[in-house]
Coordinates of C-alpha atoms and ligand atoms in Angstrom, one line a residue:
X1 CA 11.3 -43.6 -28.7
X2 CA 12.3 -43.6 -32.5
X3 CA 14.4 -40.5 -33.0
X4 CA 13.1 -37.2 -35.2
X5 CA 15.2 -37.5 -38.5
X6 CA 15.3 -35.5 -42.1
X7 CA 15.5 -38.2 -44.7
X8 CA 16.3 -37.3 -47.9
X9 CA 15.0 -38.9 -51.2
X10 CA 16.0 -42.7 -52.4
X11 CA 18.7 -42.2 -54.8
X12 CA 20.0 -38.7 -53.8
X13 CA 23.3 -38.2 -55.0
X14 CA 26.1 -37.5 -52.4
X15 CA 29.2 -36.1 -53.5
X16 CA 32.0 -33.1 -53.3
X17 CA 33.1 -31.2 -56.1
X18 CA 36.7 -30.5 -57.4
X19 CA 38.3 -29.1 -60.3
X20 CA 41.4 -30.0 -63.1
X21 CA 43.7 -27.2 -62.2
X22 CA 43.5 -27.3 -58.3
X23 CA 43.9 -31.0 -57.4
X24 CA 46.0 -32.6 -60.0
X25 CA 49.1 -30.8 -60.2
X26 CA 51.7 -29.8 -62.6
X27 CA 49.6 -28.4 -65.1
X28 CA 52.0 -26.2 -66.9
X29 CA 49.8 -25.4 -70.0
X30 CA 47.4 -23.1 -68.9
X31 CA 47.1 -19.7 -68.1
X32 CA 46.9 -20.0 -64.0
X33 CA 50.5 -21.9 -64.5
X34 CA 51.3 -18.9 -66.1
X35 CA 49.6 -15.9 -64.4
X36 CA 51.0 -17.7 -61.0
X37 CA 54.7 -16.8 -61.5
X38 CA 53.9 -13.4 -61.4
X39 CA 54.8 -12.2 -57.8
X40 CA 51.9 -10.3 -56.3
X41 CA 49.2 -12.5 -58.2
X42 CA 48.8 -15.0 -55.8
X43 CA 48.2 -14.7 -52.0
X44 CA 51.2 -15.3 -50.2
X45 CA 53.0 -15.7 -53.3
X46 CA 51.7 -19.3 -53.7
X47 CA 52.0 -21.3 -56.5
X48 CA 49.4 -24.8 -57.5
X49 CA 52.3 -26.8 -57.7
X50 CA 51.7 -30.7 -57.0
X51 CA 48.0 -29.3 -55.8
X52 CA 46.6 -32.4 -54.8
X53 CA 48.7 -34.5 -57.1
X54 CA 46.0 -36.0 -58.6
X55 CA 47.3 -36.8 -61.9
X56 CA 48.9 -39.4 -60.2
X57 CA 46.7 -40.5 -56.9
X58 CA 43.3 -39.2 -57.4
X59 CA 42.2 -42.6 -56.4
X60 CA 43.3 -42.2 -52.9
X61 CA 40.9 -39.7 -52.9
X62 CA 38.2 -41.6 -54.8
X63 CA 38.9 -44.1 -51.9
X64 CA 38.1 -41.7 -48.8
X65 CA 35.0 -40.3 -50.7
X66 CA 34.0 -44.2 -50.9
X67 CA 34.5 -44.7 -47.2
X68 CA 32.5 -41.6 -46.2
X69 CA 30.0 -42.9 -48.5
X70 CA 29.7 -40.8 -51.1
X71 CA 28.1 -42.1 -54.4
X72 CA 29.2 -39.1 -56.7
X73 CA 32.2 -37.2 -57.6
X74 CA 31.9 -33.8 -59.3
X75 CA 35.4 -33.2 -61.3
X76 CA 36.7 -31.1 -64.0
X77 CA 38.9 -32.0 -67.1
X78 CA 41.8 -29.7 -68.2
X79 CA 41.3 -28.7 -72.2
X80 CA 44.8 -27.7 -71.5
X81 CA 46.2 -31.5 -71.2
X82 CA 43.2 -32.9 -73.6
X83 CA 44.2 -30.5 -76.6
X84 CA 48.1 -29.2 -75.5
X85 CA 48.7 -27.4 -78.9
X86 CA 45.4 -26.3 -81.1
X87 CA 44.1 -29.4 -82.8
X88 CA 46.4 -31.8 -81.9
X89 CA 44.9 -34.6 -79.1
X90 CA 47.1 -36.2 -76.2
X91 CA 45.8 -39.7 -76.1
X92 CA 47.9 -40.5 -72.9
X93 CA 45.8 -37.4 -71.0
X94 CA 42.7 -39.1 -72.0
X95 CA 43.4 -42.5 -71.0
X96 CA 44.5 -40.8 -68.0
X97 CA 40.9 -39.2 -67.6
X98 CA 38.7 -42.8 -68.3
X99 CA 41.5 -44.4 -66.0
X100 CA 39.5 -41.7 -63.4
X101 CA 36.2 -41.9 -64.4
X102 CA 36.3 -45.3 -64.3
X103 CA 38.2 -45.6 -61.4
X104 CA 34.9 -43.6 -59.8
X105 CA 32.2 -46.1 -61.5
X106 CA 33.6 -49.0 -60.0
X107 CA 33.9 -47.0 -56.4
X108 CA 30.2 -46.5 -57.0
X109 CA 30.5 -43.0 -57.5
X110 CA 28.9 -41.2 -60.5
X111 CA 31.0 -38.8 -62.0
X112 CA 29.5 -35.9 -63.0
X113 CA 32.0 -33.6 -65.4
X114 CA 32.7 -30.3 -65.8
X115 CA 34.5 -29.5 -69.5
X116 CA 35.3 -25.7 -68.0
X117 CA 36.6 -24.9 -64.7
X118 CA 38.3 -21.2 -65.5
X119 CA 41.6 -22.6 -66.8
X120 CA 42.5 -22.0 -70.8
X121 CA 45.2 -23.8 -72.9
X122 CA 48.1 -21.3 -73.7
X123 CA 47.4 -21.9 -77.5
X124 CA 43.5 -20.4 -76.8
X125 CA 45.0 -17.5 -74.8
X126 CA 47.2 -16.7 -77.7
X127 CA 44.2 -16.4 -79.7
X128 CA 42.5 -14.4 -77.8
X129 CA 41.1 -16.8 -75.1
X130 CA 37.2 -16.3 -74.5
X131 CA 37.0 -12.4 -76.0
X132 CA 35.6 -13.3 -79.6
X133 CA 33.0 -15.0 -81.5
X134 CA 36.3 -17.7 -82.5
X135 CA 36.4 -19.4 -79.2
X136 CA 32.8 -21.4 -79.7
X137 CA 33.8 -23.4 -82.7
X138 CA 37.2 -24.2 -81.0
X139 CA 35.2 -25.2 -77.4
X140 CA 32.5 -26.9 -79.4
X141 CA 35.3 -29.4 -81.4
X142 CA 37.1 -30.6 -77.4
X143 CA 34.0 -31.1 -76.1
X144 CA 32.8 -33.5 -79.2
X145 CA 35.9 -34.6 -78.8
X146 CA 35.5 -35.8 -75.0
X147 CA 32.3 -36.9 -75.8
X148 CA 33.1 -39.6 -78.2
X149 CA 36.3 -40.4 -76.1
X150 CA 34.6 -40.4 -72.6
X151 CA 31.1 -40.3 -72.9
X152 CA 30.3 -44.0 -72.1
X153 CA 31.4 -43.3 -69.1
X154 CA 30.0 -40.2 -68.2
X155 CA 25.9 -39.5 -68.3
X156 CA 25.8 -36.0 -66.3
X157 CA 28.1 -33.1 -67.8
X158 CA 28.0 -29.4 -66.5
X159 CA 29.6 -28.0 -69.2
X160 CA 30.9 -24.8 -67.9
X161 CA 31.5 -23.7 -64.0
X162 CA 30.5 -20.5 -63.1
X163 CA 30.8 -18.4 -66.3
X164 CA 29.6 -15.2 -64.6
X165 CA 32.3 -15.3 -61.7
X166 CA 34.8 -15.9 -64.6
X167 CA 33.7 -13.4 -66.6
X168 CA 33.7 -11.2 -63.9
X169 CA 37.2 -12.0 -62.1
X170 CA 39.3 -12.0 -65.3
X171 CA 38.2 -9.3 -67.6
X172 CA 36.3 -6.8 -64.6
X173 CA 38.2 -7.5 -61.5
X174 CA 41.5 -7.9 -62.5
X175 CA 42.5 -10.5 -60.1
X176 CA 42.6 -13.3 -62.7
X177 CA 44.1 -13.8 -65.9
X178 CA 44.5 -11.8 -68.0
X179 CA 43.9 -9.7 -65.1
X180 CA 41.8 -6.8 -67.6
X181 CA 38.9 -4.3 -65.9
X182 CA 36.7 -3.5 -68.5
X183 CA 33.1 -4.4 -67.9
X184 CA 31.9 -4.3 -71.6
X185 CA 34.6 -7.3 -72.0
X186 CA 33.5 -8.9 -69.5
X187 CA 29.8 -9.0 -70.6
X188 CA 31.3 -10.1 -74.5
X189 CA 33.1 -12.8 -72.8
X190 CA 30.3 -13.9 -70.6
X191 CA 28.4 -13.9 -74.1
X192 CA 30.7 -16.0 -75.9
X193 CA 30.5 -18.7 -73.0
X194 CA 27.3 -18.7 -73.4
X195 CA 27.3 -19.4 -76.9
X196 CA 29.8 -22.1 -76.5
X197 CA 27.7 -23.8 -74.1
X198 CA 24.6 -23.7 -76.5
X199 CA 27.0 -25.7 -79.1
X200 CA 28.4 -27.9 -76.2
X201 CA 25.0 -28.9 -75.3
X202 CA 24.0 -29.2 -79.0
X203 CA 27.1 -31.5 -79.4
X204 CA 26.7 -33.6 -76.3
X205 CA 23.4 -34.4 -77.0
X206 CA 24.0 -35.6 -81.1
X207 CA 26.8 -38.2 -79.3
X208 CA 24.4 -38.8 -76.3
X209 CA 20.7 -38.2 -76.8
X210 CA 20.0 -39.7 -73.3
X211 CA 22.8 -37.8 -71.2
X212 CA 21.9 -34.9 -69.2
X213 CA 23.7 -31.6 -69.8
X214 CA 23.7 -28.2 -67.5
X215 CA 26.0 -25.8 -65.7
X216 CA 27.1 -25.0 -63.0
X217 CA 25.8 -21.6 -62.4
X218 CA 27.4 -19.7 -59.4
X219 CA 24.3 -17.8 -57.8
X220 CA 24.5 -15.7 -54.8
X221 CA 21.9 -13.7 -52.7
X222 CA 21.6 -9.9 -53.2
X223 CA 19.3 -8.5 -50.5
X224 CA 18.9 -4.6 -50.2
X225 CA 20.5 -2.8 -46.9
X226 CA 16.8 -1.2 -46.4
X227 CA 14.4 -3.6 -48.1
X228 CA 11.7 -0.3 -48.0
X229 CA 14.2 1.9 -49.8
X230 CA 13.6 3.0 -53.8
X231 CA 17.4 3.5 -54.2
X232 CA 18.7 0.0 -52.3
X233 CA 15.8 -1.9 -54.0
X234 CA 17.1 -1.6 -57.5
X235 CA 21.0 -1.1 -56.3
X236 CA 20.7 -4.9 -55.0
X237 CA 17.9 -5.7 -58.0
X238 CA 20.8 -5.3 -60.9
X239 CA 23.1 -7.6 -59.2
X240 CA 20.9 -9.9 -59.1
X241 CA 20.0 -9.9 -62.5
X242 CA 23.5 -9.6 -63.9
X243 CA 24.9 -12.4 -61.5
X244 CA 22.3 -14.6 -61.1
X245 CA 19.4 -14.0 -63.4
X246 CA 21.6 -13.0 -67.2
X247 CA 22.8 -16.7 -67.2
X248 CA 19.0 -18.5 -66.7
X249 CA 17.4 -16.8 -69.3
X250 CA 20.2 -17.4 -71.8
X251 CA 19.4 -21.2 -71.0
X252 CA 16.0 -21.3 -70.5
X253 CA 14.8 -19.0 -73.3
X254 CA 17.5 -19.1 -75.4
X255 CA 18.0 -15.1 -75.1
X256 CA 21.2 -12.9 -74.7
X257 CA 19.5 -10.1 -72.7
X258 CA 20.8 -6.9 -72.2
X259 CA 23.4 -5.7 -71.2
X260 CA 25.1 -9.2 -72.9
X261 CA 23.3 -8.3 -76.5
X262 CA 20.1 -6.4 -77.3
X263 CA 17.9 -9.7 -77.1
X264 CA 19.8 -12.1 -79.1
X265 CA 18.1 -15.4 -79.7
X266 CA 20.6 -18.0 -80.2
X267 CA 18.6 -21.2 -81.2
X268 CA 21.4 -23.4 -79.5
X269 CA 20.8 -22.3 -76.5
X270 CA 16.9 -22.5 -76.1
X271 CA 16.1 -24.8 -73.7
X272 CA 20.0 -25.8 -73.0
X273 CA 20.1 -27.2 -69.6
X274 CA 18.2 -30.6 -68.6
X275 CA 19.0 -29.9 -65.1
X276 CA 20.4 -26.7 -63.2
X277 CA 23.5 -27.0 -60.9
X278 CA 23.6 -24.4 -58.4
X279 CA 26.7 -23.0 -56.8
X280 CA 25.6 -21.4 -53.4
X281 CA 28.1 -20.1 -50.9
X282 CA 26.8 -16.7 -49.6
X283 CA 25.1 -13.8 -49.8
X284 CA 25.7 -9.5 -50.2
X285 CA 23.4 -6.8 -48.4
X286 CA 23.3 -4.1 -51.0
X287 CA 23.2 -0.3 -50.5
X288 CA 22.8 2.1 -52.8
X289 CA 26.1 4.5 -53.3
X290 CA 26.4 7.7 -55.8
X291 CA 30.5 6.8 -55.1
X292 CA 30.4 3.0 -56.2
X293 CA 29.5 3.5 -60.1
X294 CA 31.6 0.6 -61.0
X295 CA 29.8 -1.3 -58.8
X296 CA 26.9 -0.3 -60.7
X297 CA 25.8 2.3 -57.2
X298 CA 25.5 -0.8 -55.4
X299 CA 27.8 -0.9 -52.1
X300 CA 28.2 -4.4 -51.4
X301 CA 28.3 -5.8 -47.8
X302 CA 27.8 -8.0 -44.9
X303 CA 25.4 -7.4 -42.2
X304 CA 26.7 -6.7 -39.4
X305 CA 27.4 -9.1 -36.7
X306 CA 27.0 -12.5 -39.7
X307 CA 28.5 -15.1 -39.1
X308 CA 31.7 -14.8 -41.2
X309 CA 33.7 -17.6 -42.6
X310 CA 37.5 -18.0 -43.2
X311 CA 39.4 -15.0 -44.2
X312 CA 36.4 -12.9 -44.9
X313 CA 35.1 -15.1 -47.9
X314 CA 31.4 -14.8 -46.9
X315 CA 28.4 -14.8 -44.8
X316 CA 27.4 -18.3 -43.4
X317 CA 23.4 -17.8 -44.4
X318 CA 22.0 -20.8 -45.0
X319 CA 18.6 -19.3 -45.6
X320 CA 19.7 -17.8 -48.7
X321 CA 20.2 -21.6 -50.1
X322 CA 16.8 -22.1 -49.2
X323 CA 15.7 -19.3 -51.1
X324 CA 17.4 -19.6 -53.8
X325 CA 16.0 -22.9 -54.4
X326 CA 12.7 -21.7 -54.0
X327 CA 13.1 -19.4 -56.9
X328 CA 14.9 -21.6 -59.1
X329 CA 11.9 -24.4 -58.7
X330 CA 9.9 -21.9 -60.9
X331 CA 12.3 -23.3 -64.3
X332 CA 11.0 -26.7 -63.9
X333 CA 14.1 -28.5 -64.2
X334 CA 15.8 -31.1 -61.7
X335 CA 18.3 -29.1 -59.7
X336 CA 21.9 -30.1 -58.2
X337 CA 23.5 -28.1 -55.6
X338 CA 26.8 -29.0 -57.6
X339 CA 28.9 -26.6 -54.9
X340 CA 28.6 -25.6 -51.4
X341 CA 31.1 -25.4 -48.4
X342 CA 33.2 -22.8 -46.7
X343 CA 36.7 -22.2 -46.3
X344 CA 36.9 -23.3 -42.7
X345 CA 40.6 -24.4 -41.6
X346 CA 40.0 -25.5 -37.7
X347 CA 37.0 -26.8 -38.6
X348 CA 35.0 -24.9 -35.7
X349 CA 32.2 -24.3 -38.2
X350 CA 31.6 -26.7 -40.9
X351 CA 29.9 -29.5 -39.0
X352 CA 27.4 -26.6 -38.3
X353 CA 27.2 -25.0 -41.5
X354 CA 26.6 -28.8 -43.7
X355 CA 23.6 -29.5 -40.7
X356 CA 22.0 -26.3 -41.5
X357 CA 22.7 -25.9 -45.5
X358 CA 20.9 -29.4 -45.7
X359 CA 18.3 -28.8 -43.5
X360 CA 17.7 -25.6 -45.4
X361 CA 18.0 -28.0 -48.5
X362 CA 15.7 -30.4 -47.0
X363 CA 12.8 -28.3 -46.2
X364 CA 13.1 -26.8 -50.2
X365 CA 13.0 -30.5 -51.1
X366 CA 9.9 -30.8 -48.8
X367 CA 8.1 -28.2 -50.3
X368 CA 8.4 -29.9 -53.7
X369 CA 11.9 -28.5 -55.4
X370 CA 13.6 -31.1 -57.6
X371 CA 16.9 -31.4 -55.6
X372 CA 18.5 -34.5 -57.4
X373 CA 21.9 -34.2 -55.3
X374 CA 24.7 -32.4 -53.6
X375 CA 28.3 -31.8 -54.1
X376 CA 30.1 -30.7 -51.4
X377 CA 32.8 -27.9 -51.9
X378 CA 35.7 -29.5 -51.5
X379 CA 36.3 -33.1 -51.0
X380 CA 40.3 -31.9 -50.0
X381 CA 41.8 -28.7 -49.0
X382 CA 43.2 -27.7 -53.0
X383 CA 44.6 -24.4 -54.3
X384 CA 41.9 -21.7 -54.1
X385 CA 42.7 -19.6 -57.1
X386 CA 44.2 -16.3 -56.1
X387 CA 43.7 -17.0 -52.3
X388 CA 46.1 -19.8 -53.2
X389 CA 46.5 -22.2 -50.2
X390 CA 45.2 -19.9 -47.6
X391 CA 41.5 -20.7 -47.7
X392 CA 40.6 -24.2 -46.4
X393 CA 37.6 -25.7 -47.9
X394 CA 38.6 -29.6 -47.3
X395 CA 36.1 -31.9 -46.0
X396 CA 40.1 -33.9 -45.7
X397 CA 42.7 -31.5 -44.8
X398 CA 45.8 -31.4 -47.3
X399 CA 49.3 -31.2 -45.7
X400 CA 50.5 -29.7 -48.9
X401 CA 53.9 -30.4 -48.5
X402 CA 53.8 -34.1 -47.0
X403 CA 50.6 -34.8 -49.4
X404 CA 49.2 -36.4 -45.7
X405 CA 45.3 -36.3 -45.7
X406 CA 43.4 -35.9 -42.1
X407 CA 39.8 -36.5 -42.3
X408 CA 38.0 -33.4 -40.5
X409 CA 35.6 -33.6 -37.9
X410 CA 33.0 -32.1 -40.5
X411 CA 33.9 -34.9 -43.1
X412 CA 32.7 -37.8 -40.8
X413 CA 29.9 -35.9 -40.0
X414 CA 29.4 -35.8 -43.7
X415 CA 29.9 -39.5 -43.9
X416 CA 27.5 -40.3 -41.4
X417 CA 24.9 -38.3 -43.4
X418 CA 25.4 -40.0 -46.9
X419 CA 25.7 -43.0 -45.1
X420 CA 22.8 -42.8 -43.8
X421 CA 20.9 -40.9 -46.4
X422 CA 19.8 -38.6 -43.5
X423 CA 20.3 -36.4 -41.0
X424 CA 19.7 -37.4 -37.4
X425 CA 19.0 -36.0 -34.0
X426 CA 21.8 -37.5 -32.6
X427 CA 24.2 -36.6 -35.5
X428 CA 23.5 -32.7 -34.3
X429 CA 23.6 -33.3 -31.1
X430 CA 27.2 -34.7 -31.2
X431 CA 28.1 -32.3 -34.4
X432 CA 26.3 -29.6 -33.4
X433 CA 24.2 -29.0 -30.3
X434 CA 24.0 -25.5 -30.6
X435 CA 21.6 -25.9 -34.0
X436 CA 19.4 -28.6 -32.4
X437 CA 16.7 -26.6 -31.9
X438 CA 16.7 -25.0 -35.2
X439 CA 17.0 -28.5 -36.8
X440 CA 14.5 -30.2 -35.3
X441 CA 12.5 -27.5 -33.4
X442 CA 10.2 -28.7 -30.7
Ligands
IFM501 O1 37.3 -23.0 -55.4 C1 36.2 -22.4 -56.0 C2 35.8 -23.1 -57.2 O2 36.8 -23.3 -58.1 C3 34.6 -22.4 -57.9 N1 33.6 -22.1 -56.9 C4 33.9 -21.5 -55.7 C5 35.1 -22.3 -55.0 C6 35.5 -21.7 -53.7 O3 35.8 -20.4 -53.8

């Protein structure tokens, strides 16, 4: 009897995701280098280091991503290496990054690139980094400039990564540089990489009218503790829209909302993103507290008894991908999940939580959402910001000291899949028995 399968459309991009500043190593001209040495920063006292050493072996990496069958590679550049001192261009760091690309193409693997992934060259810091109007011009010039030097090589960019989370970490949180709290900062900051990706995209397109250009957009779920309650309702409702929501319509409509302007309209930016990439890890329940105004009166937490991952990171819910796909269908663009994965050291719960993210992916692509591909979070265990090397999210675990790489069990479960361009019954049932009847159920 022919066994059940989920097969996923002809041409679906497979990949992982990975970014400048935590796999290649040394890079000593950017504000993480910097912010790194302080103690206390960093978990553990950690420091990125070699990382992955990828500015000298990222095509052993390339190489296990070609064996597992993978046919795309998400990846970041560093502005910090393209542009060391303002203006000035280090040819040998870009024929280091079309060595790469290429070095992908001919592995069959389409790059898509990322020209943002929260690092900043000292020179922009000193300038005052992302917190005025100044910073567009100076983002929109490296990005033309990657563009003429890289762009035959590269057709999918998503120009910035997460905006929001950076926005948020840096100037609200604290817990990234320059480590302010200040929430109107955040949302001027969050503004002006918004602008700069309207000129990005602008600039992109002028070189190559036929490329595609988006983001990737960090978007989480925000349900309320009492879904019948007037206060949890809106405490979980103005998350959502600052998170998830302030982003889309800056793209889509070309609008600054409030609170990031009083309804600018930026021409740039109207209708900025030929396809959306998603990046989907969790999601927060949301009670409304008098005591949490910085948090807007929403207390944010995890239900109880969820299925946590690694170190506290998050809720496995793959519903919430589902549901977040769901909603984003109604933008009418073709959509990458351009991250998703879970810090997950033994491994005891990835193979289950990539079976039931892409089942939930699946039946989203089934009900007519334009899911062009996904990019697993991470192709190698690599330095995880402020966590430093504590979180896990390697579909290859990273002996950081050795540099060894150990394919987990959840990575050839992931190479079955894209090999296969499908999930099977018997792939669960080896991976994962205890989801069977949730994957295929009857
Ligand atoms: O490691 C990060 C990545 O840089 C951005 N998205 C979330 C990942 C896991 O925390």
């Amino acid at each position: 009897m022919e066994q059940a399968m989920m097969r996923f459309p002809q041409g679906f991009l497979w990949g992982t995701a990975t970014s400048s500043h935590q796999v290649e190593g040394n890079n000593t001209n950017n504000d993480w280098w910097e912010w790194e040495k302080e103690p206390g920063h960093i978990c553990g006292d950690h420091r990125s280091g070699l990382a992955c050493d990828w500015w000298n072996r990222a095509e052993d990496d390339f190489d296990l991503a070609r064996e597992m069958g993978q046919n795309a590679h998400r990846l970041s550049l560093e502005w910090s290496r393209i542009e060391p001192r303002e203006g000035e261009w280090d040819d040998d760091a870009i024929a280091r990054y079309r060595q790469m690309l290429a070095g992908l193409r001919e592995r069959g693997l389409e790059p898509m690139v990322t020209l943002h992934h929260f690092t900043n060259p000292l020179w922009l810091v000193e300038k005052g980094g992302w917190e005025t109007e100044a910073v567009v011009p100076l983002f929109e010039r490296y990005v033309t400039k990657v563009a003429e030097e890289l762009g035959d090589l590269v057709e999918l960019w998503s120009v910035l990564n997460e905006p929001n989370v950076y926005a948020i970490l840096s100037y609200a949180g604290g817990r990234w540089p320059p480590g302010k709290q200040n929430l109107l900062l955040a949302f001027r900051v969050l503004s002006n990489m918004l602008l700069a990706h309207g000129r990005a995209y602008q600039a992109i397109h002028r070189l190559q009218p036929r490329a595609k250009v988006g983001i990737a957009h960090a978007v989480r779920v925000f349900d309320p503790a009492d879904p019948s309650s007037r206060l949890d309702r809106p405490a979980a409702w103005i998350p959502d829209y600052i998170f998830n929501r302030l982003v889309l319509i800056a793209l889509i409509e070309g609008v600054l909302a409030f609170p990031l302007a009083l309804n600018r309209k930026v021409p740039d930016l109207v209708d900025s993103a030929d396809f959306l990439g998603i990046n989907y890890y969790t999601r927060d329940m949301v009670a409304f507290d008098a005591s949490h105004p910085g948090e807007l009166f929403g207390r944010r937490f995890y239900p109880e008894g969820a299925e946590m991952s690694d170190g506290g990171y998050g809720e496995v819910y793959p519903e919430g991908l589902y549901r977040l796909l769901k909603r984003l269908a109604a933008y009418d663009k073709p959509i990458y999940i351009t991250e998703n994965g879970l810090p997950d050291e033994d491994d005891d719960q990835r193979p289950r939580f990539i079976l039931t993210h892409l089942a939930a992916m699946h039946r989203a692509i089934e009900e007519g959402v334009p899911v062009k591909g996904y990019f697993h979070w991470s192709l190698v265990d690599n330095f995880e910001w402020a966590e430093g090397w504590t979180l896990r999210f390697g579909l290859i675990a990273l002996n950081v000291e050795t540099q060894e790489r150990t394919v987990r069990r959840g990575g050839q479960l992931y190479g079955e899949i894209c090999h296969a361009n499908a999930i099977t019954q018997d792939m669960v049932r080896r991976y994962a028995p205890e989801v069977l009847d949730k994957i295929f159920p009857g």
